[in-house]
Short mmCIF file of C-alpha atoms in Angstrom, two decimals:
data_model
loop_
_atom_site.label_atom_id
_atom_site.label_comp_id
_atom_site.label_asym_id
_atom_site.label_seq_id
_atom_site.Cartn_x
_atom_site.Cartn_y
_atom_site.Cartn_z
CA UNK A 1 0.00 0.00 0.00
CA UNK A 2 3.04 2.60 1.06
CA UNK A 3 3.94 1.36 -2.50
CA UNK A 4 0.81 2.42 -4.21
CA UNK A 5 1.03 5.77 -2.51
CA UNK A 6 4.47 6.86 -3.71
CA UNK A 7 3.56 5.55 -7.18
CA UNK A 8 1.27 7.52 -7.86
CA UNK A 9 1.63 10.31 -10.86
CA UNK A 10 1.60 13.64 -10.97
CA UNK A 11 -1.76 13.94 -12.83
CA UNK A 12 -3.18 11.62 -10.44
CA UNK A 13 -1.60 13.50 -7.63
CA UNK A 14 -3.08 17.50 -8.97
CA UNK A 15 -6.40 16.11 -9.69
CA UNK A 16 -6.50 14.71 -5.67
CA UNK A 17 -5.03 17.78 -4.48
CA UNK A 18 -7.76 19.94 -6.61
CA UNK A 19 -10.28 19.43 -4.45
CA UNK A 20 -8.50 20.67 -1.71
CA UNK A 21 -8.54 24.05 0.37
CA UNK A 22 -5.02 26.44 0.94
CA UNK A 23 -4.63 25.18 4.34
CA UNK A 24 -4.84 21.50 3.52
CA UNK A 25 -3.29 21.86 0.74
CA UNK A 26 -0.25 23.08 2.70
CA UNK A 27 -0.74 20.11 4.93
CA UNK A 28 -0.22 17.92 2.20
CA UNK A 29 2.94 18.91 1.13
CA UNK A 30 4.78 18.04 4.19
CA UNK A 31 3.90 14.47 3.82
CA UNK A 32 6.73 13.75 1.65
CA UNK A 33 9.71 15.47 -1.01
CA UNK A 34 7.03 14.11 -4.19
CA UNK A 35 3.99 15.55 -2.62
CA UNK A 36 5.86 18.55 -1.49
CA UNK A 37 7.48 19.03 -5.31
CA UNK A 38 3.48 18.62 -6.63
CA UNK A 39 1.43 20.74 -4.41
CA UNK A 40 3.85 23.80 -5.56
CA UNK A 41 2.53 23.38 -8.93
CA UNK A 42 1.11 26.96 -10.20
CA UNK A 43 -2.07 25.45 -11.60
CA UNK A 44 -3.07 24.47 -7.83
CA UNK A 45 -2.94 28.01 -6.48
CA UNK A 46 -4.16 29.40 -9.36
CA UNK A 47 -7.34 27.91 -9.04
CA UNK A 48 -7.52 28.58 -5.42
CA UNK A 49 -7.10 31.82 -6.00
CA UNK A 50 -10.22 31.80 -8.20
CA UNK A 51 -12.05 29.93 -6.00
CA UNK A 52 -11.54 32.11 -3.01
CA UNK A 53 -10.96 35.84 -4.58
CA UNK A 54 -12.18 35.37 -8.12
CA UNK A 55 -8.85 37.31 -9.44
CA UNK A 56 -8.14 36.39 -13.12
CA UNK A 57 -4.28 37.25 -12.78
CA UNK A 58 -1.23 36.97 -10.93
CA UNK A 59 0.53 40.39 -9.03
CA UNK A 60 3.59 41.62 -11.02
CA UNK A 61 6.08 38.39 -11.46
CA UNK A 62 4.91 36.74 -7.87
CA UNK A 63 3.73 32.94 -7.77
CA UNK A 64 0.03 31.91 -7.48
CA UNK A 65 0.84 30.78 -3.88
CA UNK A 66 2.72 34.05 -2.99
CA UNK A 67 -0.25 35.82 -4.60
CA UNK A 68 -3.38 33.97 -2.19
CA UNK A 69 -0.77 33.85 0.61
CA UNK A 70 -0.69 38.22 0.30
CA UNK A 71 -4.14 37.97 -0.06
CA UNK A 72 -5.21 35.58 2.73
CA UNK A 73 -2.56 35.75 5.32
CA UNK A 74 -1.08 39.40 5.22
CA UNK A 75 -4.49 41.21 4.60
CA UNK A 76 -6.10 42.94 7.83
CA UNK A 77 -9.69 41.03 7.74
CA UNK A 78 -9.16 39.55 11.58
CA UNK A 79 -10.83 41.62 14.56
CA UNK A 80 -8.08 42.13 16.80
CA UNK A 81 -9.52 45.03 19.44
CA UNK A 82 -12.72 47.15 20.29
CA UNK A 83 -12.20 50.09 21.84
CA UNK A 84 -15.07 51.89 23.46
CA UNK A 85 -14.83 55.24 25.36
CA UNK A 86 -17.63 57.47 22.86
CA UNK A 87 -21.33 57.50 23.96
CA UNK A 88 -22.72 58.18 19.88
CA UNK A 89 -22.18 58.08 16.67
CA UNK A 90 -17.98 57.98 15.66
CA UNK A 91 -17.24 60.24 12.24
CA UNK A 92 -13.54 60.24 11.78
CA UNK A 93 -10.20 58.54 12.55
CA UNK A 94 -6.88 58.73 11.78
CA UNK A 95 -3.60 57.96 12.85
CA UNK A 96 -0.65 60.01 13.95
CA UNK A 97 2.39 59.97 11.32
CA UNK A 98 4.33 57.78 13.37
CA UNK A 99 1.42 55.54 14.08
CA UNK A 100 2.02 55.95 18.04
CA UNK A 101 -1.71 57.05 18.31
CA UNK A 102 -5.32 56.94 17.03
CA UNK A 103 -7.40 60.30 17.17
CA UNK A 104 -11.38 59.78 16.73
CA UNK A 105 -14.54 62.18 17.28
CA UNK A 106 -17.89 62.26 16.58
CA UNK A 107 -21.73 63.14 17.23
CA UNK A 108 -20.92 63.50 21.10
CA UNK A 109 -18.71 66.51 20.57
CA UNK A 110 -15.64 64.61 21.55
CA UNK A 111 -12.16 64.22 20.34
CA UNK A 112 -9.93 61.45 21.92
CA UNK A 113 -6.39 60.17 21.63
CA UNK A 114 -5.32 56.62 21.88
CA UNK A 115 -2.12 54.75 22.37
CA UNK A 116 -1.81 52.73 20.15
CA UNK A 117 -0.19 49.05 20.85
CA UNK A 118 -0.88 45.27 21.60
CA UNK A 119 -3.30 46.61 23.84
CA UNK A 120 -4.80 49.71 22.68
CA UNK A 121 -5.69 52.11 25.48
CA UNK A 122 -7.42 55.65 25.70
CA UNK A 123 -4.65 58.36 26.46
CA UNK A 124 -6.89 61.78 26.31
CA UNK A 125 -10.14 62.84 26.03
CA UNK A 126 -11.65 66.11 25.68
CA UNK A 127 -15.56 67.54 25.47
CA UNK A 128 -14.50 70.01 22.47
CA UNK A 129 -18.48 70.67 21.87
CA UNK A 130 -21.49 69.95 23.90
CA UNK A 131 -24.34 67.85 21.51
CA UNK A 132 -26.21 68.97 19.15
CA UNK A 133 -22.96 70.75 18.32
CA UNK A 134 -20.16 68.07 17.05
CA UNK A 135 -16.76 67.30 15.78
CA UNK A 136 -16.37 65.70 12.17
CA UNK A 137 -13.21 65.62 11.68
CA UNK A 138 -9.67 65.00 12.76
CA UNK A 139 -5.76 65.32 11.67
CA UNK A 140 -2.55 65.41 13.31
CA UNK A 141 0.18 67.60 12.05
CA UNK A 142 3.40 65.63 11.08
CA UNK A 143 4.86 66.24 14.85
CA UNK A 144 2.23 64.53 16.49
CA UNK A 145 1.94 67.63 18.80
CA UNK A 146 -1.52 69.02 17.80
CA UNK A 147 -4.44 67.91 16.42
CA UNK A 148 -6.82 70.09 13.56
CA UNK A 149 -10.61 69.49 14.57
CA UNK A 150 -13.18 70.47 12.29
CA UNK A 151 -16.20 71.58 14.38
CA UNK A 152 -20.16 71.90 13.64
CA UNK A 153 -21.62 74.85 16.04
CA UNK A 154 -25.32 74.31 16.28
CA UNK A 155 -27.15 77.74 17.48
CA UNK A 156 -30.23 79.52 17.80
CA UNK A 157 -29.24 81.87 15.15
CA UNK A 158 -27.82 79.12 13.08
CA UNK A 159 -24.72 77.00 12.26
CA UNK A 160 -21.29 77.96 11.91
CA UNK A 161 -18.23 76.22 11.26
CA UNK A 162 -15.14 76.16 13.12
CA UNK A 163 -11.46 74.96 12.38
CA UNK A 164 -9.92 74.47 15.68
CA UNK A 165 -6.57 73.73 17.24
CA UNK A 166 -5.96 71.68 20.31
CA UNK A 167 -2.48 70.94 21.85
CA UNK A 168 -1.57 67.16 23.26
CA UNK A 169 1.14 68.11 25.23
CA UNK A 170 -0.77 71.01 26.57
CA UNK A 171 -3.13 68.43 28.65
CA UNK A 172 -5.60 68.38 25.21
CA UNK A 173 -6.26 72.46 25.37
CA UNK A 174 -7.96 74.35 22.41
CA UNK A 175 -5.27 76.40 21.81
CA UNK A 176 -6.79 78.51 18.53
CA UNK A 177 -9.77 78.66 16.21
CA UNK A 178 -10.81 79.98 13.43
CA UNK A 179 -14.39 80.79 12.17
CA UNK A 180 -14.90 78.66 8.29
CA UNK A 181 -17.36 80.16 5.62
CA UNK A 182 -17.41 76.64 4.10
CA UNK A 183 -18.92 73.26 6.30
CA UNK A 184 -17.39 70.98 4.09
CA UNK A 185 -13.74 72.37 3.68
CA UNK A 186 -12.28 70.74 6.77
CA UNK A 187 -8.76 72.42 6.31
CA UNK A 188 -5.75 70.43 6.59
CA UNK A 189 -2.30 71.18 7.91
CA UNK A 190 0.53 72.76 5.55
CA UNK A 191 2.99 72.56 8.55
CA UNK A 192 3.55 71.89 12.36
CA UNK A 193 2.51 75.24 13.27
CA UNK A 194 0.16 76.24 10.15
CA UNK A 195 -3.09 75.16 9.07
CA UNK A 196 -4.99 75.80 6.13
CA UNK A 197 -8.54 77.40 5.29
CA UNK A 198 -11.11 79.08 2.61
CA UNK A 199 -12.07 82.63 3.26
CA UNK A 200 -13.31 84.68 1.28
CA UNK A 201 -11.74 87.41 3.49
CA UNK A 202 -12.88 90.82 2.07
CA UNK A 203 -10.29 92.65 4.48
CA UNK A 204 -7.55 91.45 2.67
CA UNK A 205 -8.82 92.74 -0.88
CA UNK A 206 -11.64 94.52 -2.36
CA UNK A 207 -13.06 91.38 -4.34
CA UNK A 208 -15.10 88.35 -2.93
CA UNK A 209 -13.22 86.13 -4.55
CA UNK A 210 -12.31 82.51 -2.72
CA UNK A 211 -9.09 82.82 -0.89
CA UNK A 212 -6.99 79.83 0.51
CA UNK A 213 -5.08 81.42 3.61
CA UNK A 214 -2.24 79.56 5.66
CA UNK A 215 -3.02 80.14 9.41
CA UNK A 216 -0.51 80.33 11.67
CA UNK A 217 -1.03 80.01 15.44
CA UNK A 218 1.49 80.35 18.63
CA UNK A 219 0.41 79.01 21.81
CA UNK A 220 -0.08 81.24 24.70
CA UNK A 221 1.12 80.24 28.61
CA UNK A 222 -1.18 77.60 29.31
CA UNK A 223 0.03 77.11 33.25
CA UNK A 224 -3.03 79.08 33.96
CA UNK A 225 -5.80 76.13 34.81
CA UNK A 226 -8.91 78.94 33.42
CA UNK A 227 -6.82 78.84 30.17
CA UNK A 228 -6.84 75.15 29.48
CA UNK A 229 -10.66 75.25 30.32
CA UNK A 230 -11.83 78.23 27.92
CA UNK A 231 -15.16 76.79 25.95
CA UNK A 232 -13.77 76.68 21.93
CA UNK A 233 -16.28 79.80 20.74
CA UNK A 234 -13.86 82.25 23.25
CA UNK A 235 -10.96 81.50 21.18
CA UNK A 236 -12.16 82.97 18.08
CA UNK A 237 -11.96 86.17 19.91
CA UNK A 238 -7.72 85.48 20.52
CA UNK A 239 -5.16 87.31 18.30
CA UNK A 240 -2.63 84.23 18.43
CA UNK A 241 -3.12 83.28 14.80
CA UNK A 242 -1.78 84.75 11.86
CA UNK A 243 -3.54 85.14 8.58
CA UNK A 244 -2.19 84.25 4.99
CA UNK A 245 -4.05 84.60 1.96
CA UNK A 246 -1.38 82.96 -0.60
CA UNK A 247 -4.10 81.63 -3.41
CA UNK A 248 -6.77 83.43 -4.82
CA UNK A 249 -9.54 81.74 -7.18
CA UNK A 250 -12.66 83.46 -8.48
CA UNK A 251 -15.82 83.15 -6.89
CA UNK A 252 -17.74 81.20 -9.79
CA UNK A 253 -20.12 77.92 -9.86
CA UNK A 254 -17.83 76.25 -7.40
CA UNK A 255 -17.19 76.24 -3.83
CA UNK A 256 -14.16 74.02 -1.77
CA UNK A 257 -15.53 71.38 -0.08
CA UNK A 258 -12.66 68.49 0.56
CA UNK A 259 -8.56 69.70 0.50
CA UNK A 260 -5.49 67.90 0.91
CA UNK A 261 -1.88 68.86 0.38
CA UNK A 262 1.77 67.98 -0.64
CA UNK A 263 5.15 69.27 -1.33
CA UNK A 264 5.83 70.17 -4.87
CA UNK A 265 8.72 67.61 -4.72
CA UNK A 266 6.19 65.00 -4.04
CA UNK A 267 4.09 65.54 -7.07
CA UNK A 268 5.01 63.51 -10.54
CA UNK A 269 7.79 62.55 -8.51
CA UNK A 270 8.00 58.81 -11.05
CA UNK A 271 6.93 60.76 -13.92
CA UNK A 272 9.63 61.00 -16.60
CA UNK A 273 8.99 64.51 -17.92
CA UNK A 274 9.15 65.60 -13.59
CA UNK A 275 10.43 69.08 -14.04
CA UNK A 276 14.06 69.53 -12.20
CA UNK A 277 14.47 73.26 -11.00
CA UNK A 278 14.73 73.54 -7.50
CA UNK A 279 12.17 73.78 -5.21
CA UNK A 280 11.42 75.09 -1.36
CA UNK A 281 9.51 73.34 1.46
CA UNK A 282 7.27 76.25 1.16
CA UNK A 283 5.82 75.25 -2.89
CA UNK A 284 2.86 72.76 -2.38
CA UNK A 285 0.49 71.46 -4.64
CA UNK A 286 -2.97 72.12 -3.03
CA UNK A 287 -5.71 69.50 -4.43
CA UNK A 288 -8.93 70.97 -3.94
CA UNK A 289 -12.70 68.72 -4.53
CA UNK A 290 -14.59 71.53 -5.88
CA UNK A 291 -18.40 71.47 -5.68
CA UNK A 292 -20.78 72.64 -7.97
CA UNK A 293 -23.52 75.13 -6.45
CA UNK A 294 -25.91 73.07 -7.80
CA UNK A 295 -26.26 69.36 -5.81
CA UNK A 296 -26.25 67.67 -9.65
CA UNK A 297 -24.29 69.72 -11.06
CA UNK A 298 -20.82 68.95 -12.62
CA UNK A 299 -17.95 68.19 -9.88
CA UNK A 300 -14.12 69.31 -10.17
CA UNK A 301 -11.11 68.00 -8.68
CA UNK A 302 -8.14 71.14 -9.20
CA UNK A 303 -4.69 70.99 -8.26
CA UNK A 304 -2.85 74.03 -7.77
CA UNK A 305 1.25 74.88 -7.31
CA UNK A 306 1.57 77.55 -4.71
CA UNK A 307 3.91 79.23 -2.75
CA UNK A 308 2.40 79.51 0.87
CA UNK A 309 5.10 82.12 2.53
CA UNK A 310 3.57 84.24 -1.05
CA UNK A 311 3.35 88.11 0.37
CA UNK A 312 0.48 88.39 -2.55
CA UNK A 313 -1.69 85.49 -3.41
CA UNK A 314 -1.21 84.33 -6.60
CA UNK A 315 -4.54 84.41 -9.25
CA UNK A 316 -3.31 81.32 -11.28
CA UNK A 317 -4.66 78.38 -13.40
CA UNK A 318 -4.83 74.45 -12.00
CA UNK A 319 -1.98 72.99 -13.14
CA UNK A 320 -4.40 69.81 -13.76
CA UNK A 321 -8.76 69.73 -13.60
CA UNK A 322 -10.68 66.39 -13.92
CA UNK A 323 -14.43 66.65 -14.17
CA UNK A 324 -16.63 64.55 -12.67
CA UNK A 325 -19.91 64.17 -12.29
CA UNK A 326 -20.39 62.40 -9.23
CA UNK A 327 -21.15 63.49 -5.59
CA UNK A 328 -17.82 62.96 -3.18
CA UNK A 329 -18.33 61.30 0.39
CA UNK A 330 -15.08 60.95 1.37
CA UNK A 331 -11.29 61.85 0.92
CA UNK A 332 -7.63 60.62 1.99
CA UNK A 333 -4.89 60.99 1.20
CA UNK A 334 -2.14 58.34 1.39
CA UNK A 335 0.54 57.92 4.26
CA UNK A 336 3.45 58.09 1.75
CA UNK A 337 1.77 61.42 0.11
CA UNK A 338 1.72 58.92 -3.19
CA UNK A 339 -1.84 58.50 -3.88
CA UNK A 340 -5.32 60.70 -2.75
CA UNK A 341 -8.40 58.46 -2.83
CA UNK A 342 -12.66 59.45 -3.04
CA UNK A 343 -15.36 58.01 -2.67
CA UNK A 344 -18.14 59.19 -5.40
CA UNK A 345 -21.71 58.39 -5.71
CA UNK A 346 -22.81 59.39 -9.45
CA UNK A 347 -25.93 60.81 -10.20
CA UNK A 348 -28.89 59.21 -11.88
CA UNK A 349 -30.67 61.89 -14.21
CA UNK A 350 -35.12 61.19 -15.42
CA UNK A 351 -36.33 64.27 -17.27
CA UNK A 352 -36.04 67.03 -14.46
CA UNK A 353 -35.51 64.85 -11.75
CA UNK A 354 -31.74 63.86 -10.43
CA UNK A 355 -30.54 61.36 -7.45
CA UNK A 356 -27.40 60.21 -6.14
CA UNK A 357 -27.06 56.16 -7.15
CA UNK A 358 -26.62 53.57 -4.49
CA UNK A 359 -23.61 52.57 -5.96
CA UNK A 360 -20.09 53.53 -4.55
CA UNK A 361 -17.02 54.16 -6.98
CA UNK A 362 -13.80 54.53 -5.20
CA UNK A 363 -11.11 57.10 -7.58
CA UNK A 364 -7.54 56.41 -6.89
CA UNK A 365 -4.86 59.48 -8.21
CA UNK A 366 -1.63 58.67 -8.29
CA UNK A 367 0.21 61.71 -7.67
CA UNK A 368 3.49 60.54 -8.21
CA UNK A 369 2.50 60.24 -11.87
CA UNK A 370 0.16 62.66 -12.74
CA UNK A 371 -0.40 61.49 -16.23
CA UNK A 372 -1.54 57.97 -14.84
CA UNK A 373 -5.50 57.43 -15.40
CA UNK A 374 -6.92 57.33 -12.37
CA UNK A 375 -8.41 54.15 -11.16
CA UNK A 376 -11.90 53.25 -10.40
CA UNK A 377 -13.17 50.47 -7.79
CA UNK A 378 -16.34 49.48 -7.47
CA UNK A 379 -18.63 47.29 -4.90
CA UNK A 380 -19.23 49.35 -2.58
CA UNK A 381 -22.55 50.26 -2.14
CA UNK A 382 -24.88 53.05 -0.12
CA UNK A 383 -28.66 51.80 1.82
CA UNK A 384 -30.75 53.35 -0.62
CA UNK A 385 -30.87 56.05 -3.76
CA UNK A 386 -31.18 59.19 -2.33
CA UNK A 387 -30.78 63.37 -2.88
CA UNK A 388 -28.12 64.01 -0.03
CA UNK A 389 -24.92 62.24 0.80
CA UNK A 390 -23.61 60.54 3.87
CA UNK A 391 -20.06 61.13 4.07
CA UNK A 392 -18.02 58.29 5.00
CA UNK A 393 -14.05 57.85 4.26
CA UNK A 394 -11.37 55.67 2.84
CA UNK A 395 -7.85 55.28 2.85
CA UNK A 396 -4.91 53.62 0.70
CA UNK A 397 -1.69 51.58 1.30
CA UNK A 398 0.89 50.01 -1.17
CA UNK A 399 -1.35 46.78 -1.76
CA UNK A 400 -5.04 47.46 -0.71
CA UNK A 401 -8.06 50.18 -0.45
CA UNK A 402 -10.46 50.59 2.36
CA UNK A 403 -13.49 52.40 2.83
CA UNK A 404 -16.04 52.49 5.31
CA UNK A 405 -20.08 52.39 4.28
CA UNK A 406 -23.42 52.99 4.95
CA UNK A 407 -23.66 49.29 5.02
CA UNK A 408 -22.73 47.48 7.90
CA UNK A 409 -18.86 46.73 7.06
CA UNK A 410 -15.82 48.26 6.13
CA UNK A 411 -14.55 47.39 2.42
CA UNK A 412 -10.86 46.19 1.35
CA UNK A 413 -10.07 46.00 -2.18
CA UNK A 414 -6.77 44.44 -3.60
CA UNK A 415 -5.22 47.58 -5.28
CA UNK A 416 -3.62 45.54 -7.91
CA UNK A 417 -6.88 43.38 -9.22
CA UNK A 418 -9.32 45.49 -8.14
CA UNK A 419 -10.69 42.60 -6.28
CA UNK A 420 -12.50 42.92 -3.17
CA UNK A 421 -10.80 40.80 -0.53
CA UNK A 422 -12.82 41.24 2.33
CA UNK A 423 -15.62 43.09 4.37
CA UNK A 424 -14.87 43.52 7.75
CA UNK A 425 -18.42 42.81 9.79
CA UNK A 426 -19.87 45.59 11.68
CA UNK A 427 -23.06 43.82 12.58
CA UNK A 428 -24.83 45.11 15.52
CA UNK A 429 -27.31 42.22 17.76
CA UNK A 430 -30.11 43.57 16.37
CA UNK A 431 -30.11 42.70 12.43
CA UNK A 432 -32.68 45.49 11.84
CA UNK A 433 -30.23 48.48 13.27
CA UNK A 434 -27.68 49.56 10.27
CA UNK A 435 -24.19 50.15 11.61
CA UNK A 436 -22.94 52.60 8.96
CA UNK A 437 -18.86 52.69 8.92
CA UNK A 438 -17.58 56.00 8.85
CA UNK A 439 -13.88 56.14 7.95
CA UNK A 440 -11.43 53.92 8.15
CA UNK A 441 -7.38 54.34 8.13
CA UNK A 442 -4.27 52.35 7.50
CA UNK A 443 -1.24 52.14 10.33
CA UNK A 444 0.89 54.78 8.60
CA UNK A 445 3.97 52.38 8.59
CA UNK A 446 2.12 48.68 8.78
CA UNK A 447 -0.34 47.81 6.18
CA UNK A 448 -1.46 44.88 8.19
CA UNK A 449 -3.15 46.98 10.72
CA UNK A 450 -6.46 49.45 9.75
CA UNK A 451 -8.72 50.82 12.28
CA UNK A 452 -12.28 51.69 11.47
CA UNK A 453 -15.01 53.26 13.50
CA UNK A 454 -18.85 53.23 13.03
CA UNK A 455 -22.46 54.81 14.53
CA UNK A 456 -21.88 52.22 17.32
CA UNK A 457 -19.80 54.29 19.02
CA UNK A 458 -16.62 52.17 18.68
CA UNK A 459 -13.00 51.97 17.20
CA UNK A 460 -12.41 48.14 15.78
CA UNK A 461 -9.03 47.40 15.53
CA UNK A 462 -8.15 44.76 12.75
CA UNK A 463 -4.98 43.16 11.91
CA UNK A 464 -3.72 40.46 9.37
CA UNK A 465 -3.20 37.05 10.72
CA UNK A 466 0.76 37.23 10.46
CA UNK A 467 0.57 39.93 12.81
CA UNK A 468 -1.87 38.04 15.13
CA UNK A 469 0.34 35.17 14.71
CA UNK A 470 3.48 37.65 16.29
CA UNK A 471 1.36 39.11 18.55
#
């Protein structure tokens, strides 16, 4: 019988081993040097791969079995922590640029720092807002010493906007806000100490036109305990932040809604035809989602070159426009500053009637080559057609896109199939509550570690099972 076993052929052998799954598959080869030689055959894996991710090709010049094993075993699809510390609905996350910490905030009007680790535990927490005012979203600057909070002031007299500053060696202080004519902007930082907005800023010049304006804050002596305490609307009053204006852009059929930003050196940096004159750390390229006044209306992404220590803003064309008409829920941009990903929900037209579509196309730019087409992935999907967005938010590392959902799971694609690999459950005990996932974000230096948080109030912490395994 041992005999028999040995004997038998390699055809004999890969139609036995067909029927088999990865893991017994790998099983099987360490029964013996034959068995071992056969179950590396490409045709194996290849149809595994099929079976479990339905890709049609390999990645770049890898094996079949390198391929599912990327897929499988270094993808973060297992639940590793659940973090719970807000009492509603969580809007944003994002890590720090060292991926020491986790900032999140939400419908409670709270913004909170975590320490990230094995065992991740809550570090600071801060009431920024009292409900049915809240926080939507959240950045660290690139020192990991402040945080930029984007703020939604609900008042008798109406709504404002507020970009604030708060300080996390300063035990978690508001240390400077400004007020924000647009909801949507959000701001972003341009530097440790500076942090951008939209203005239109009459003061500075006799037009209304749009103005982008670097502000820069300095932080006060915060010994004082009244100091650290002072509710966020008493800083606008403060003169510790400097205005800006260093781009100017007419005041048409568009308004900024969604901004990001990188060094000039960063941008076309793999394209051959990258121009070579020198450049300064203070030369950005500025990429601005620009929405149309009316909700169906054509959208525009615009990236502008600018100058940000500019003594006169400059009144200059894009230096590249793509038109879309879809309605954006969501922006990132990459930890490596390489690509910028949305989240788009086109619009469905019937004689004078126009809705968003359920479906969810993600847009991936690479900005390191400019003249790339940008990529589209799809299967992500809203609750329901509709006339008004939900904004939720996805990320990008060098071998996957996320996004979180209206639907009650996170999404990962693979980047290089356009595949998606997994959707990481969300499900709440009662099957008729939706869970809607509002952003999700990659460990800046791991991409076998994403964090996501949802309207249950919690941050999910998921890793690949390698890192389990080391863990």
């Amino acid at each position: 019988m041992e005999n028999d076993w040995e004997n038998l052929t390699d055809p004999i052998l890969l139609s036995v081993f067909s029927y088999l799954n990865f893991h017994e598959l790998n099983y099987a080869s360490k029964s013996c040097k034959n068995w071992y030689r056969v179950a590396q055959d490409e045709s194996l894996w290849r149809e595994l791969s099929f079976r479990y991710l339905g890709s049609r090709f390999s990645r770049h010049d890898d094996s079949w079995k390198s391929e599912l094993k990327r897929l499988t075993y270094h993808a973060p699809v297992h639940l590793h922590q659940t973090c719970e510390s807000h009492v509603d609905e969580v809007y944003n996350v994002c890590f720090s640029k060292s991926g020491k910490y986790i900032a999140t905030c939400g419908l409670d009007g709270n913004v909170k720092v975590w320490l990230f680790g094995p065992n991740t535990e809550l570090l600071h927490s801060r009431q920024v807002v009292d409900p049915p005012s809240y926080v939507n979203y959240v950045e660290f600057n690139e020192a990991e010493t402040h945080l930029l909070l984007n703020c939604m002031i609900k008042g008798d007299t109406g709504d404002q906007c507020l970009l604030a500053v708060m300080s996390i060696e300063k035990k978690f202080a508001v240390i400077a806000a400004r007020q924000s004519w647009f909801p949507n902007f959000r701001g972003t930082w341009l530097n440790n100490d500076t942090f951008l907005n939209a203005d239109v800023l009459a003061y500075f010049f006799s037009n209304d036109n749009i103005k982008l304006v670097a502000c820069t804050f300095y932080e006060e002596d915060l010994d004082d305990p009244f100091l650290l305490e002072r509710p966020l609307l008493d800083r606008l009053s403060d003169n510790n932040v400097d205005l800006r204006s260093f781009l100017e852009m007419e005041r048409d059929e568009f308004r900024p809604h969604f901004v990001k930003v990188i060094d000039w050196s960063e941008w076309n940096r793999d394209s051959p035809t990258k121009r070579t004159e020198d450049s300064n750390d203070n030369e950005k390229v500025v990429i601005l989602f620009q929405r149309s006044l009316e909700w169906d209306g054509v959208q525009r992404i615009v990236f502008y070159k600018a100058d940000i220590d500019s003594e006169t803003p400059s009144v200059t064309d894009p230096i590249k426009t793509i038109f879309i008409n879809y309605g954006c829920t969501g922006v990132q941009l990459s930890a490596d500053h390489r690509y910028i990903v949305y989240n788009f929900r086109g619009v469905c037209e019937d004689g004078d009637k126009s809705w968003y579509d359920k479906e969810v196309d993600m847009m991936v730019i690479n900005l390191a080559k400019s003249d790339d087409k940008p990529k589209i992935f799809s299967g992500n999907m809203s609750l329901e057609y509709s006339t008004f967005i939900s904004y939720f938010f996805p990320d990008a590392s060098s071998d996957f896109i996320a996004s979180g959902s209206e639907q009650d799971a996170a999404v990962i694609w693979d980047r290089h199939s356009k595949c998606v690999i997994s959707k990481l459950p969300h499900h709440l005990q009662d099957p008729a509550t939706q869970n809607g996932v509002s952003a999700v974000a990659f460990h800046p230096r791991d991409q076998e570690i994403i964090v996501s948080v949802a309207d249950d109030c919690k941050l999910r912490i998921w890793m690949s099972a390698n890192r389990t395994r080391h863990l």
